[in-house]
GROMACS .gro file of C-alpha atoms in nm:
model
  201
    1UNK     CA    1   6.110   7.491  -1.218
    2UNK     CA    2   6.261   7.193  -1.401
    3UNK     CA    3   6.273   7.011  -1.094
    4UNK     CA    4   5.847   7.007  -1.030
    5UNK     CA    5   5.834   6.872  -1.385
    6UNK     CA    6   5.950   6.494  -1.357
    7UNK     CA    7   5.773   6.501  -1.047
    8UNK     CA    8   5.404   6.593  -1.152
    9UNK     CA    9   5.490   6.344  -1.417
   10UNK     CA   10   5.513   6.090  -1.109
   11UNK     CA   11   5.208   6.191  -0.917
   12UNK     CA   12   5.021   6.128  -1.187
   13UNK     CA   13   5.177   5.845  -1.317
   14UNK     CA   14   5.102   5.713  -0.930
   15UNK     CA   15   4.777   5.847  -0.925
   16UNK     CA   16   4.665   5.664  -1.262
   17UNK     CA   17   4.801   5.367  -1.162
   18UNK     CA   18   4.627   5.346  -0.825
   19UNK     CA   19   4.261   5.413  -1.043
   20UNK     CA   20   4.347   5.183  -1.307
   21UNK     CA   21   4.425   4.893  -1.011
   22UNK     CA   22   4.175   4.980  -0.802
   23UNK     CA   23   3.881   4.945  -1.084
   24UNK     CA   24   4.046   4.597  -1.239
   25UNK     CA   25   4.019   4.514  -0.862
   26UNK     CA   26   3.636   4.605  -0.806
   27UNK     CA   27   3.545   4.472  -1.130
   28UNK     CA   28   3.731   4.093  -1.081
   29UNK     CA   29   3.641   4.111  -0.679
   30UNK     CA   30   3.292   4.189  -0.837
   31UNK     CA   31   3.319   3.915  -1.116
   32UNK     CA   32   3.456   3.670  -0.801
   33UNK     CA   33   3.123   3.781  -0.573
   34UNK     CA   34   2.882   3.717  -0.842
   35UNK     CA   35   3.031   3.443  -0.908
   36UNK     CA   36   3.032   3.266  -0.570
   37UNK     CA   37   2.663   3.419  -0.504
   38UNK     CA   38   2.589   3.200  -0.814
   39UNK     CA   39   2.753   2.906  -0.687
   40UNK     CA   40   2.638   2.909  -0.365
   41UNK     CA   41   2.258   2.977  -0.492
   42UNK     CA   42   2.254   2.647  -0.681
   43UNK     CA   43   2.344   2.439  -0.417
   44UNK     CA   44   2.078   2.609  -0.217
   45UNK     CA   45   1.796   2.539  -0.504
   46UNK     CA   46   1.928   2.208  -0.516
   47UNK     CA   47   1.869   2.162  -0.098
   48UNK     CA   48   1.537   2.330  -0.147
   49UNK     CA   49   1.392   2.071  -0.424
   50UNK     CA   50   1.535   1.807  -0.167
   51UNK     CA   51   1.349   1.923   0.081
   52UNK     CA   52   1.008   1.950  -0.136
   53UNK     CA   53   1.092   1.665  -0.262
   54UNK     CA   54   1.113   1.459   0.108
   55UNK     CA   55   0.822   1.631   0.214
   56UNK     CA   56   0.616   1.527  -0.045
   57UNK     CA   57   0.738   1.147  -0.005
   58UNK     CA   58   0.665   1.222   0.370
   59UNK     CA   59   0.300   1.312   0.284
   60UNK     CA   60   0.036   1.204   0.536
   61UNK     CA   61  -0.149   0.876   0.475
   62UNK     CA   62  -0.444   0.967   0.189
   63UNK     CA   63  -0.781   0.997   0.325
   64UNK     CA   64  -0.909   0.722   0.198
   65UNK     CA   65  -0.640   0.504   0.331
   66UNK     CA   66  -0.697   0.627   0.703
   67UNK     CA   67  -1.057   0.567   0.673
   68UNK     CA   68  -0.971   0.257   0.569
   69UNK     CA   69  -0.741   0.144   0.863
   70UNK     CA   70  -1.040   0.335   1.109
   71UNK     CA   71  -1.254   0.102   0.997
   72UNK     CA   72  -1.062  -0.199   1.026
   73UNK     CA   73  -0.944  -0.098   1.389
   74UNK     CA   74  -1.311  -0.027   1.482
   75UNK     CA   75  -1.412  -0.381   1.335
   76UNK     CA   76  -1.155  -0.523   1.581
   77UNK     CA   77  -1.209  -0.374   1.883
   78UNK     CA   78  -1.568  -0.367   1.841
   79UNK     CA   79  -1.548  -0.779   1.745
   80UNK     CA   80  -1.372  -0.863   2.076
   81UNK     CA   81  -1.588  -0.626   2.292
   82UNK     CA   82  -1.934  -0.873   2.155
   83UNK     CA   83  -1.739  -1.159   2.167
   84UNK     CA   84  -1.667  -1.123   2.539
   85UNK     CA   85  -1.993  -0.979   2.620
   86UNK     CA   86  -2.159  -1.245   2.496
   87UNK     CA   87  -1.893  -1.554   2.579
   88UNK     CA   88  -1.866  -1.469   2.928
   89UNK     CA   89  -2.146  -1.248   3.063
   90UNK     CA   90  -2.453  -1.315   2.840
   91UNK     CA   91  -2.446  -1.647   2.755
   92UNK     CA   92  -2.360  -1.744   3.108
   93UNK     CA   93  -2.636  -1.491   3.286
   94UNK     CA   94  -2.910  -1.671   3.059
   95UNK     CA   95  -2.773  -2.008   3.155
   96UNK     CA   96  -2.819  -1.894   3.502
   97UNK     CA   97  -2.473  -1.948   3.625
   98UNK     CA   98  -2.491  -1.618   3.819
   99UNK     CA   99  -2.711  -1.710   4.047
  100UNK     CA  100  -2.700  -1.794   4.444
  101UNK     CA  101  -2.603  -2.171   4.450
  102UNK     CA  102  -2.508  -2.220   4.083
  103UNK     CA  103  -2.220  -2.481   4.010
  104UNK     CA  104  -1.915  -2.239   3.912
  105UNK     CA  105  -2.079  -1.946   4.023
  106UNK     CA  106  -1.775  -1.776   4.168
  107UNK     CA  107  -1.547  -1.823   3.877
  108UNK     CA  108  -1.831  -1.717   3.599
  109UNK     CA  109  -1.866  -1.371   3.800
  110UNK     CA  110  -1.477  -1.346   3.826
  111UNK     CA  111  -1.492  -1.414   3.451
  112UNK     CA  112  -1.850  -1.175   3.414
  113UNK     CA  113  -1.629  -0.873   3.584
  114UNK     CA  114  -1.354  -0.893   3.375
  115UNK     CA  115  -1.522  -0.912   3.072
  116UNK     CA  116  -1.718  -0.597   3.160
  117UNK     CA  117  -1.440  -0.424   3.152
  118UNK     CA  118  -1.261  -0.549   2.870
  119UNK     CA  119  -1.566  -0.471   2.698
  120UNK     CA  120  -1.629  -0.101   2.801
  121UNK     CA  121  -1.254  -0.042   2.712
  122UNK     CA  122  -1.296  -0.207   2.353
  123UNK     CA  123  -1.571  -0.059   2.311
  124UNK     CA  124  -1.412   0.319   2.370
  125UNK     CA  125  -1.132   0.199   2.127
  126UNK     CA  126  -1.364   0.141   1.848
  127UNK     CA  127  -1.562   0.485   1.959
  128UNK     CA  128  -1.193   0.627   1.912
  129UNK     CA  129  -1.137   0.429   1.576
  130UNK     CA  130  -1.431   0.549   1.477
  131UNK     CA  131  -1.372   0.884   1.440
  132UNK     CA  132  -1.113   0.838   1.159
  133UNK     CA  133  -1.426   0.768   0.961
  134UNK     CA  134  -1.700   1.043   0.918
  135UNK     CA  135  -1.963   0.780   0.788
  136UNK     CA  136  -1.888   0.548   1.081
  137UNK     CA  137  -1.828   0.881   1.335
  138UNK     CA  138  -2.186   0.982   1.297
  139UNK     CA  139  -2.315   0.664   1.260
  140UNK     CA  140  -2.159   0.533   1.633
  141UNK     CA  141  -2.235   0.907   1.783
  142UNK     CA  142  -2.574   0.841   1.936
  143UNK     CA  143  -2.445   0.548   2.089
  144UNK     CA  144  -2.139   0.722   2.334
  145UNK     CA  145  -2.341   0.747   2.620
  146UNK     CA  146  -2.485   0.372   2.623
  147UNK     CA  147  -2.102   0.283   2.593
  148UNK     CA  148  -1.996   0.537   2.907
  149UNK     CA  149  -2.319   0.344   3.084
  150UNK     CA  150  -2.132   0.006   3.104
  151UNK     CA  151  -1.808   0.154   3.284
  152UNK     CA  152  -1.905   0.055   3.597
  153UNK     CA  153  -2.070  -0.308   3.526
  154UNK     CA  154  -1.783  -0.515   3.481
  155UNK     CA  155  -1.781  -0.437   3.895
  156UNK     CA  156  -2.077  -0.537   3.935
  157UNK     CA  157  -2.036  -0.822   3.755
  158UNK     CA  158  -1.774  -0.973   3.991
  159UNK     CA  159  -1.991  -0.882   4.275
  160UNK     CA  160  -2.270  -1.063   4.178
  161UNK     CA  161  -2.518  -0.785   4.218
  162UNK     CA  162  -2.579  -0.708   3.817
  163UNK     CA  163  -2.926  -0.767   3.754
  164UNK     CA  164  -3.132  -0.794   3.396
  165UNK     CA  165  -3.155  -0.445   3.329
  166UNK     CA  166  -2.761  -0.421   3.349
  167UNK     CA  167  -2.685  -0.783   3.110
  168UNK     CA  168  -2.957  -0.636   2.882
  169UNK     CA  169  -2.746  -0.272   2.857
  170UNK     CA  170  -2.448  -0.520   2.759
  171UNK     CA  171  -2.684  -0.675   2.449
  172UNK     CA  172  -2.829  -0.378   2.337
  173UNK     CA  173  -2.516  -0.126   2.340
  174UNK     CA  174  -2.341  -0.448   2.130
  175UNK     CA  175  -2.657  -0.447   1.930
  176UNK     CA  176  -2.667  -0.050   1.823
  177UNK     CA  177  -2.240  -0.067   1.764
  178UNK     CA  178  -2.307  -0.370   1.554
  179UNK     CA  179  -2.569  -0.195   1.346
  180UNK     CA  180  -2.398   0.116   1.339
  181UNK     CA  181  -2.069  -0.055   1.199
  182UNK     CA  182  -2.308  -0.263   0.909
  183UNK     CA  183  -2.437   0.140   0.788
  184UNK     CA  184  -2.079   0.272   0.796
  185UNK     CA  185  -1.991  -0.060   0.597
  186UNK     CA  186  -1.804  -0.205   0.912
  187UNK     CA  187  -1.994  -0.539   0.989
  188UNK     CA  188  -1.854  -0.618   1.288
  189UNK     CA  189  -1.871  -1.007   1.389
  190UNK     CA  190  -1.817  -1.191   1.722
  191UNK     CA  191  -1.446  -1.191   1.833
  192UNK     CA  192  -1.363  -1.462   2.147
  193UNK     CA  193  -1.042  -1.268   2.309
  194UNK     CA  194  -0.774  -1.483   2.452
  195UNK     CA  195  -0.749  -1.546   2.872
  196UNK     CA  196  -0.481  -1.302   2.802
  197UNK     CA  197  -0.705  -1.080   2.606
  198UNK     CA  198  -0.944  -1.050   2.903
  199UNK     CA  199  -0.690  -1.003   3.172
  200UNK     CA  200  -0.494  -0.713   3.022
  201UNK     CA  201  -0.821  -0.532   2.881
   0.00000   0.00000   0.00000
């Protein structure tokens, strides 16, 4: 019997020293999680007002600012299509240079063809400008299919086989984008393109 004693006193001496260890060990590897939860957290709050804070420099161009540059674009491309409507296939047709016989005739239809289609193509870049602009949009919408008309006239043109019907399509298409752009506060004014210009449409 005296032997069990000091060894009961053991066991539990073992026993209370495994509970007391264990429980300082959940509690500091508890202390040591919260704590790196904590740290790691801020760093992540920190990344995550970065990140608001690039997307919101990042923010898209205002509204008012892209309607803006639409209108300036449109302005452009709609100045060079009248400028080399009228420069090279107007002016010319009414001076009769197209005609059977006519001094130059060959080179003012090679010039005529070209200029058709630099101006159809202008002309679909300012339809495209056009929609960054609602006033402007609806303004040039009626006149879409009087631009699609000319795609084929700068041919044509070269050919010598345009007639009045197809200058005066060139005029009055010119005409309606011109007054559409001065409604939409556009005005678009005459725009001479370059050789250049003309020759890479």
């Amino acid at each position: 019997m005296p032997s069990t004693f000091p060894i009961r006193r053991i066991v539990v001496a073992v026993v209370l020293s495994c509970a007391v260890l264990v429980s300082t060990t959940a509690c500091g590897g508890e202390s040591r999680t919260t704590q790196n939860t904590t740290q790691s957290a801020t760093p992540k709050s920190a990344r995550d007002a970065a990140l608001v804070a690039a997307k919101s420099s990042a923010s898209p161009t205002p509204s008012a600012e892209r309607q803006r540059l639409a209108k300036t674009r449109f302005v452009a491309n709609a100045g060079l299509a009248a400028g080399a409507a009228y420069q090279w296939i107007v002016k010319p047709y009414k001076a009769g240079k197209f005609k059977k016989g006519a001094k130059g005739r060959t080179f003012a239809l090679v010039k005529a063809g070209l200029a058709g289609a630099f101006t159809y193509n202008r002309l679909k870049a300012a339809t495209e400008n056009a929609k960054g602009d609602p006033l402007l949009s609806k303004a040039l919408a009626p006149l879409t299919s009087g631009i699609d008309s000319l795609k084929d006239l700068g041919g044509k043109l070269r050919k010598g086989d345009a007639s009045d019907a197809d200058v005066s399509k060139f005029e009055n298409v010119i005409g309606g984008v011109k007054d559409a752009g001065q409604k939409a506060g556009a005005p678009v004014t005459d725009q001479v393109p370059s050789a250049g210009q003309l020759a890479g449409g």
